[in-house]
mmCIF file of C-alpha atoms in Angstrom:
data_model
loop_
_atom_site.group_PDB
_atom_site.id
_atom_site.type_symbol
_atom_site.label_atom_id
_atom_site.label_comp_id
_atom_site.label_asym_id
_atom_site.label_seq_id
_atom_site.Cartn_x
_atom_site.Cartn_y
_atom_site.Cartn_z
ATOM 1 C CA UNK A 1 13.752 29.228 20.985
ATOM 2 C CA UNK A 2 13.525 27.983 17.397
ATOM 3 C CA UNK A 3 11.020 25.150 17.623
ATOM 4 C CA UNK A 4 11.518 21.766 15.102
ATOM 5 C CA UNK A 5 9.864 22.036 11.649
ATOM 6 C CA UNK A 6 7.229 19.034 11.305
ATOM 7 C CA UNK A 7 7.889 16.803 8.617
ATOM 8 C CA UNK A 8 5.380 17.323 5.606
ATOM 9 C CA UNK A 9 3.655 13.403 5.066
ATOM 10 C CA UNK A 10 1.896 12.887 1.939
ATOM 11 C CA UNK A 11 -1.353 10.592 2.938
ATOM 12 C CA UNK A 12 -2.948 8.677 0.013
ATOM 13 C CA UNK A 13 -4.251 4.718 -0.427
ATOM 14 C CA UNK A 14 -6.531 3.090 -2.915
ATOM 15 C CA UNK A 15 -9.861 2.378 -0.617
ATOM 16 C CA UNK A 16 -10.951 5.972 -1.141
ATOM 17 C CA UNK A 17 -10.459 8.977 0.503
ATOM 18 C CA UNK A 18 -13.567 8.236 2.258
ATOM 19 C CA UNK A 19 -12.474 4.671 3.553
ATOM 20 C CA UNK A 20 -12.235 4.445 7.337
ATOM 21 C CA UNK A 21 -8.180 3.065 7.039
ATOM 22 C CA UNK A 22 -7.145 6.381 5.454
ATOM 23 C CA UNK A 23 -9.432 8.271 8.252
ATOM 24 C CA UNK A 24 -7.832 5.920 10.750
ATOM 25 C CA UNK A 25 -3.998 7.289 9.362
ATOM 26 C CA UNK A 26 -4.680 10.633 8.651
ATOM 27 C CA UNK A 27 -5.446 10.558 12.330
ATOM 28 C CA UNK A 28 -2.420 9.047 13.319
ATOM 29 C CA UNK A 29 0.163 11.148 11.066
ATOM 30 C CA UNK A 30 -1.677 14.315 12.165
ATOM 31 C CA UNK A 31 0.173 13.616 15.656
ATOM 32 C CA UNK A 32 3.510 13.072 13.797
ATOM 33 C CA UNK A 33 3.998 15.966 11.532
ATOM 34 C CA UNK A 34 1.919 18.176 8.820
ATOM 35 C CA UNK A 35 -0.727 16.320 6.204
ATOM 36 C CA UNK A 36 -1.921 16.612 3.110
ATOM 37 C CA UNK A 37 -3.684 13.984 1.850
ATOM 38 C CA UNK A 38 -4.466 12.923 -1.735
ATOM 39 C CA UNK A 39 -6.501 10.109 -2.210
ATOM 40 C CA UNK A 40 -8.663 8.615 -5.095
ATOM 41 C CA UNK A 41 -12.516 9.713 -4.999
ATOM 42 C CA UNK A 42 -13.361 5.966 -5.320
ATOM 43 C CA UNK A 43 -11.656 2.774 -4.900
ATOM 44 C CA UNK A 44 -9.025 0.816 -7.002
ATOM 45 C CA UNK A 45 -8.016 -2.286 -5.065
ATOM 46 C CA UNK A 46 -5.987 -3.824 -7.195
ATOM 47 C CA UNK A 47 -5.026 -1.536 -9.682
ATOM 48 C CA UNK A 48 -0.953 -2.090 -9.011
ATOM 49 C CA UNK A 49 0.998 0.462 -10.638
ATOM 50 C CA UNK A 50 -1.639 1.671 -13.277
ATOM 51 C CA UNK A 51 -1.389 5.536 -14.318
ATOM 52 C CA UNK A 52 -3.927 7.349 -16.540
ATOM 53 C CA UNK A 53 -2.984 8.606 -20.253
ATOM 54 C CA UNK A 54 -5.858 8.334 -22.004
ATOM 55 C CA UNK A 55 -8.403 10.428 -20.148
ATOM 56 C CA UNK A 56 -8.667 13.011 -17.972
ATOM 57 C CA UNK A 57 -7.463 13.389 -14.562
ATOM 58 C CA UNK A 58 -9.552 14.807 -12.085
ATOM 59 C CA UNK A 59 -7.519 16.190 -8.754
ATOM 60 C CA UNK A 60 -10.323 18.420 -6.715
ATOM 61 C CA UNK A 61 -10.091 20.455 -2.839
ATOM 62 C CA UNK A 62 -12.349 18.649 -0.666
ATOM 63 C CA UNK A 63 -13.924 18.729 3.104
ATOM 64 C CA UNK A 64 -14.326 14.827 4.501
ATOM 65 C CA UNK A 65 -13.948 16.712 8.111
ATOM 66 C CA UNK A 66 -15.125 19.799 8.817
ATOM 67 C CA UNK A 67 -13.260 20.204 11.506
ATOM 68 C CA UNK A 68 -10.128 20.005 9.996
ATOM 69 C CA UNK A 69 -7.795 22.103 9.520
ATOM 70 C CA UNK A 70 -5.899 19.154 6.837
ATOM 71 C CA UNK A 71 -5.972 19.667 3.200
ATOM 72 C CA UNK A 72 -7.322 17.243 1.424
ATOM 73 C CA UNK A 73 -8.086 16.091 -2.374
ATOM 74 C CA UNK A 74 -9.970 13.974 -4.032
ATOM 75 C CA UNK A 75 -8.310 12.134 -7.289
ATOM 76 C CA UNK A 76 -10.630 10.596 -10.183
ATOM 77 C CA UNK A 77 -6.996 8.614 -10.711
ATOM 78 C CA UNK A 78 -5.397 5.431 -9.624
ATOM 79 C CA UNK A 79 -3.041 5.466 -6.094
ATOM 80 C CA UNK A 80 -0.066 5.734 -8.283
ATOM 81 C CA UNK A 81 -2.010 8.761 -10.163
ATOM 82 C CA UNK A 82 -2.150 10.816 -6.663
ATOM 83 C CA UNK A 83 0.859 10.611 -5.590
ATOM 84 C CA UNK A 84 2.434 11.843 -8.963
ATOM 85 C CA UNK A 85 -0.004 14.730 -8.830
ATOM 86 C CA UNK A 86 0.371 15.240 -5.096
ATOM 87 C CA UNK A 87 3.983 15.390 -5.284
ATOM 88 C CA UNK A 88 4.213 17.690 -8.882
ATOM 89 C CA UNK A 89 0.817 20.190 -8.531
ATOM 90 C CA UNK A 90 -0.992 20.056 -5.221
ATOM 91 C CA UNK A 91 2.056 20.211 -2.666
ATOM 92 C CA UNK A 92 4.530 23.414 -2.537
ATOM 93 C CA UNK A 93 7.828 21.076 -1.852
ATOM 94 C CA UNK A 94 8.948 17.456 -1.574
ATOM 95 C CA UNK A 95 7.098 15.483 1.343
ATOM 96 C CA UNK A 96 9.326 14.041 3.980
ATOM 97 C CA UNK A 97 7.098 10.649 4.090
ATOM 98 C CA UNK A 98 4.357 9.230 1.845
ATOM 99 C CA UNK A 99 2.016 6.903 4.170
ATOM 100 C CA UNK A 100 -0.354 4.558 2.066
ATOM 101 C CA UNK A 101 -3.308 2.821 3.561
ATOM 102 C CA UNK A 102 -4.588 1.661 5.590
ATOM 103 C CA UNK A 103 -6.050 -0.874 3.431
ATOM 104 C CA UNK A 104 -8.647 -3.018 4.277
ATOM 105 C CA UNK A 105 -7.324 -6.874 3.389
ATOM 106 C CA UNK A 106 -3.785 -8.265 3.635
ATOM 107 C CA UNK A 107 -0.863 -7.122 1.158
ATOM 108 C CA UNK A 108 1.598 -9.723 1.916
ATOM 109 C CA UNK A 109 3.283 -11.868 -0.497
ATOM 110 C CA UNK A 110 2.664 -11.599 -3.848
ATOM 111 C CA UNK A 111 -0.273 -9.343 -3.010
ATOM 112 C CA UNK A 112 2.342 -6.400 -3.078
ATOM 113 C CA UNK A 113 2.334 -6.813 -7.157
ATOM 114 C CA UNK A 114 -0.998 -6.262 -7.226
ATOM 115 C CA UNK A 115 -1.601 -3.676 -4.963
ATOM 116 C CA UNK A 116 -2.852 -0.188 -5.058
ATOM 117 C CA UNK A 117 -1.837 0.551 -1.927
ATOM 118 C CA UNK A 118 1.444 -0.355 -1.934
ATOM 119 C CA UNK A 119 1.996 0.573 -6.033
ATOM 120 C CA UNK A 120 1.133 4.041 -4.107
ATOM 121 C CA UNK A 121 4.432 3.625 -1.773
ATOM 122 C CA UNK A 122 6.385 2.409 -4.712
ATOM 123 C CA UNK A 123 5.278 5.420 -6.942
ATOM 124 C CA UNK A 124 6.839 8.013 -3.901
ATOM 125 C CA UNK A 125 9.931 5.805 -3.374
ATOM 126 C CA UNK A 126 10.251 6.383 -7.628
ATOM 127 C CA UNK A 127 10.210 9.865 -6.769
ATOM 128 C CA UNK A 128 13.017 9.797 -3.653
ATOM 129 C CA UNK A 129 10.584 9.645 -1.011
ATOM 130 C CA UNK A 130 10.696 7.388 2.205
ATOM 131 C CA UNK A 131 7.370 5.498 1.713
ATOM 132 C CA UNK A 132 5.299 3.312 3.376
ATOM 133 C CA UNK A 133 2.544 0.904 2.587
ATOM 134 C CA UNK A 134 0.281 -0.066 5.379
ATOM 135 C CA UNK A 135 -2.459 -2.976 5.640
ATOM 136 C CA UNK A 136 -4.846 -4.543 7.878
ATOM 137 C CA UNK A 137 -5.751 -8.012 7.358
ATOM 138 C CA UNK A 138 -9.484 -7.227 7.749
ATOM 139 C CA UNK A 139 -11.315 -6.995 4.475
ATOM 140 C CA UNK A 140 -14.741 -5.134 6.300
ATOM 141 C CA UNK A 141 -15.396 -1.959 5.949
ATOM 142 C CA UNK A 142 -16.303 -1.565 9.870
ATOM 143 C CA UNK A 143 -12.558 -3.163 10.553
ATOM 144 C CA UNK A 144 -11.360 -2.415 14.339
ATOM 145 C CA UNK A 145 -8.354 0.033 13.357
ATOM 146 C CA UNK A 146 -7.144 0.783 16.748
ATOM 147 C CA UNK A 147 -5.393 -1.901 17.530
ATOM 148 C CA UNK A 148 -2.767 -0.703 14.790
ATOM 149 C CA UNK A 149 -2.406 2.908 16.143
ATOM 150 C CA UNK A 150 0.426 2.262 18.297
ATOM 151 C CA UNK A 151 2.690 -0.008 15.398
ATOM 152 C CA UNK A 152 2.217 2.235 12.512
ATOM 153 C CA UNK A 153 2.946 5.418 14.832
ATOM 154 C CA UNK A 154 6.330 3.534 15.979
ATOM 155 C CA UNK A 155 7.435 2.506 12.148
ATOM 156 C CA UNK A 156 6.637 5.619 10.660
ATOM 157 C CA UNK A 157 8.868 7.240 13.498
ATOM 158 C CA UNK A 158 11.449 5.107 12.989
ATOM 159 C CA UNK A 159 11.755 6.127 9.020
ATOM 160 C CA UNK A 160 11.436 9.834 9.402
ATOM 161 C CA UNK A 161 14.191 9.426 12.048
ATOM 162 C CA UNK A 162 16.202 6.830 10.349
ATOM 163 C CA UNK A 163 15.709 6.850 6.725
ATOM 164 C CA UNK A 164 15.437 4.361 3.763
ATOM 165 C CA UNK A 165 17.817 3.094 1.176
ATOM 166 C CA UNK A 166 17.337 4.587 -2.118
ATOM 167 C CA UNK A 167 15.208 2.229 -3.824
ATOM 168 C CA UNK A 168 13.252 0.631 -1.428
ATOM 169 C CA UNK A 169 9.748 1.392 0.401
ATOM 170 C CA UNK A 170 8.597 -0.542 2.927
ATOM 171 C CA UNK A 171 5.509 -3.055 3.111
ATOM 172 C CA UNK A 172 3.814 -3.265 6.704
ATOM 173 C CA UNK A 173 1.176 -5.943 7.595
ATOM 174 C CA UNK A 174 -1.026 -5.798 10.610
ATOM 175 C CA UNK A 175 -2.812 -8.821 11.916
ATOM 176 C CA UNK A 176 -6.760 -8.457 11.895
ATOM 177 C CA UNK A 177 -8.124 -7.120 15.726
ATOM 178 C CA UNK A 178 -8.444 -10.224 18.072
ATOM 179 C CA UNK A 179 -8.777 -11.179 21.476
ATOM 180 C CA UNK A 180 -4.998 -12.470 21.253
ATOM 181 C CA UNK A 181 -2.395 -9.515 21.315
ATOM 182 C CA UNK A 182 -0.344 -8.941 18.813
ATOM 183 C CA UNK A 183 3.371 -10.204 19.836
ATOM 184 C CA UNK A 184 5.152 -7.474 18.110
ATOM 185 C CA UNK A 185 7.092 -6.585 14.845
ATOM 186 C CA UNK A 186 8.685 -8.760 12.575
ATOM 187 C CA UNK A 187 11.448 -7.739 9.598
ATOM 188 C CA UNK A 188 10.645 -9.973 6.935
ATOM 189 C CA UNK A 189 10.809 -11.238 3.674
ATOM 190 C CA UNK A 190 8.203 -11.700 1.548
ATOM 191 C CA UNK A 191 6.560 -15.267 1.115
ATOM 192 C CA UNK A 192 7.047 -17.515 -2.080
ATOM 193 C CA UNK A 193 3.305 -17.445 -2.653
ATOM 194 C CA UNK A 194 0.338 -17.121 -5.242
ATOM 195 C CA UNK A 195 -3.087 -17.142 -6.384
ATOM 196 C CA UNK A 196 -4.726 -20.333 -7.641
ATOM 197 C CA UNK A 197 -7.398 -18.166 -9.419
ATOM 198 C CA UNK A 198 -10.814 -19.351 -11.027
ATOM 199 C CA UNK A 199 -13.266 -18.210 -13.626
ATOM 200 C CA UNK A 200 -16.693 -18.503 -12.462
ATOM 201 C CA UNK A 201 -18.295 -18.358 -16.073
ATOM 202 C CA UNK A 202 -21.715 -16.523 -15.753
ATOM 203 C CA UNK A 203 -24.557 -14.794 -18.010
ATOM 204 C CA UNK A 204 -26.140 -11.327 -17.560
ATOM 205 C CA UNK A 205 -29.800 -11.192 -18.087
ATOM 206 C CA UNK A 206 -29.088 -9.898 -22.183
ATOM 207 C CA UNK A 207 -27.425 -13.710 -22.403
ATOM 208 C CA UNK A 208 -23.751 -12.359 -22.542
ATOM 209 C CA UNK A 209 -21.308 -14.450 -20.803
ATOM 210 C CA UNK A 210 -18.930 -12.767 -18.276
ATOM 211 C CA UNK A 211 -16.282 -13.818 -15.496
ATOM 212 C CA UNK A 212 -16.037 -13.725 -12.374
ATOM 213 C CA UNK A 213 -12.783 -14.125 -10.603
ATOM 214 C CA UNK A 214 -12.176 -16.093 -7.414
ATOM 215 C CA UNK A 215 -9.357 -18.167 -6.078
ATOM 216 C CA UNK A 216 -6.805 -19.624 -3.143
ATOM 217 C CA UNK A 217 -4.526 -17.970 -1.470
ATOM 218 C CA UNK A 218 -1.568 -20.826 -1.589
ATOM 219 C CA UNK A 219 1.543 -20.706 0.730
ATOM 220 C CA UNK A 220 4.220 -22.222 -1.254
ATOM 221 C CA UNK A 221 7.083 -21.405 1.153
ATOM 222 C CA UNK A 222 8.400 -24.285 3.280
ATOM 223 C CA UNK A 223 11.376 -21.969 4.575
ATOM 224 C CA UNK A 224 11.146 -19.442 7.523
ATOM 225 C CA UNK A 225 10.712 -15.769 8.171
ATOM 226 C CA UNK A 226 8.562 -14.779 5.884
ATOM 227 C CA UNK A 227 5.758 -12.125 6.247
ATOM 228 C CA UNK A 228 2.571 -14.723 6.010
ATOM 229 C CA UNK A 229 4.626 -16.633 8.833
ATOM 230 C CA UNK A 230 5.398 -13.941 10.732
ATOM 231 C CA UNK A 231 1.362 -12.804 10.527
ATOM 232 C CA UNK A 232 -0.333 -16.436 11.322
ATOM 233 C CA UNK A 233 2.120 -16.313 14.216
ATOM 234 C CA UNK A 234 0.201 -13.044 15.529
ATOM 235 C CA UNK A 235 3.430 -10.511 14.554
ATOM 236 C CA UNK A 236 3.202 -7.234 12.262
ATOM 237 C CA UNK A 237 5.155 -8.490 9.417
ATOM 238 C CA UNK A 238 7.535 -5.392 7.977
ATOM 239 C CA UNK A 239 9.121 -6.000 4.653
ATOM 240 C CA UNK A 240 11.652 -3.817 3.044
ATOM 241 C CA UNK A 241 10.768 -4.055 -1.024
ATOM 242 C CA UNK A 242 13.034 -2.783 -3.670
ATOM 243 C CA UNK A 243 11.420 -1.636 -7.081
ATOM 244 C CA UNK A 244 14.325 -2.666 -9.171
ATOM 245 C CA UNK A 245 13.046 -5.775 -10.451
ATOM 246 C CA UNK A 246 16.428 -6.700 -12.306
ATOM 247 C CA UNK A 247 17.321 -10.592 -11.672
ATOM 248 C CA UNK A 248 20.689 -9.623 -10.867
ATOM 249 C CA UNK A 249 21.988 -13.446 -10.302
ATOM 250 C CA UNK A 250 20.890 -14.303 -13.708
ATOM 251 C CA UNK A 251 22.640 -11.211 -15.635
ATOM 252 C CA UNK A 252 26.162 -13.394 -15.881
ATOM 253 C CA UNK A 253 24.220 -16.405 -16.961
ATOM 254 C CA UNK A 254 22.634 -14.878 -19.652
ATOM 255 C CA UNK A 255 25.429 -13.052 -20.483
ATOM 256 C CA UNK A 256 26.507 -16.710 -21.556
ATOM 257 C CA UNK A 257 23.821 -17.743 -23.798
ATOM 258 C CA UNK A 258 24.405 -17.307 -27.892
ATOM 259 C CA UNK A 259 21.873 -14.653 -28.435
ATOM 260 C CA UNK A 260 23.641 -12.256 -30.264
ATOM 261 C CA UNK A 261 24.429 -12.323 -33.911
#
């Protein structure tokens, strides 16, 4: 009796390949199917879609466990960076899934624009493949992952055995470990919200002047079902995101404007 191929899931994020949310997945997708993971060898929170062309690109065999039988690289590039050179050098054929995360702080909202982790899922769904982005709203590095165990096995399930549309990845959100249980899943859109951001003007000990950035997180959505609602209410918030980022409703009504000679 033939027995079913595992699916081959590309593991990356953009903590490090040391950060316990990618040790926490790896874990999780070995029980689902083959893994190769390529990670960067440092992190790059908020590096959104960045790629490197103007230096060089580092993409080297390493042993995190040595009890593993997974292979695993470390990547001197952004999340973006590994999966391009996971996909084109390191595997032998296409992954079935790419799995990002899982990161350590929130990546609902507007967060997704800026985000490693999910410009990770984004980069694989550029290249055809079903892609995920996961988060944990927990920032700390010692973050209680196993609360998420059982919701990121039962989405990523659901996409090898279901598919995605063509264009479109999706973003999951996982409320931070708490006494309260977690309701259950949400399908969501993403809030109408943004950064209220701050320069905290400072000097280093030379006398030069450099910035610091801070800010508010502000909810500017008074409307419902929206991933930050669905995640103050307790529920994983799952939204599907498309990378075409053509205003489609607004094509005829520029179309209308005198612009052209």
């Amino acid at each position: 009796m033939q027995t079913e191929k595992k699916p081959l899931i590309l593991v990356t994020n953009d903590d490090g390949i040391t950060a316990p949310g990618i040790r926490h997945l790896i874990k999780i997708m070995k029980t689902i199917g083959e893994v190769v993971v390529v990670a960067p060898d440092r992190p790059q929170s908020g590096m959104g879609h960045a790629i490197t062309i103007s230096d060089n690109l580092y993409c080297d065999p390493v042993t995190i466990d040595k009890y593993s039988q997974i292979k695993e690289f470390s990547c001197s590039g952004t999340p973006a960076d590994c999966v391009k050179i996971g996909t084109q050098e390191i595997l032998k054929r296409k992954p079935d899934l790419c799995v990002s995360g899982i990161n350590h702080g929130s990546n609902s909202s507007i967060n997704v624009i800026y985000s490693g982790t999910m410009s990770a899922a984004v980069e694989a769904g550029v290249e055809g493949i079903p892609a995920i982005g996961f988060s944990l709203l927990d920032y700390s590095m010692e973050a209680n992952f196993d609360h998420t165990t059982k919701y990121v096995k039962r989405i990523t399930q659901s996409v090898i055995k279901n598919g995605l549309p063509k264009g479109t990845v999706l973003n999951v959100n996982i409320p931070k470990a708490s006494e309260e249980k977690i309701k259950g899943i949400q399908i969501c859109r993403q809030a109408n919200a943004r950064w209220e951001e701050r320069f905290d003007k400072r000097q280093n000990p030379q006398g030069r002047d450099y910035y610091w950035l801070s800010g508010e997180f502000v909810n500017q959505d008074k409307g419902n079902n929206t991933d930050v609602e669905a995640l103050d209410a307790n529920y994983v918030s799952v939204v599907p995101v498309k990378f075409d980022l053509t205003a489609h409703d607004f094509i005829n009504e520029l179309n209308s404007w005198d612009i052209n000679d």
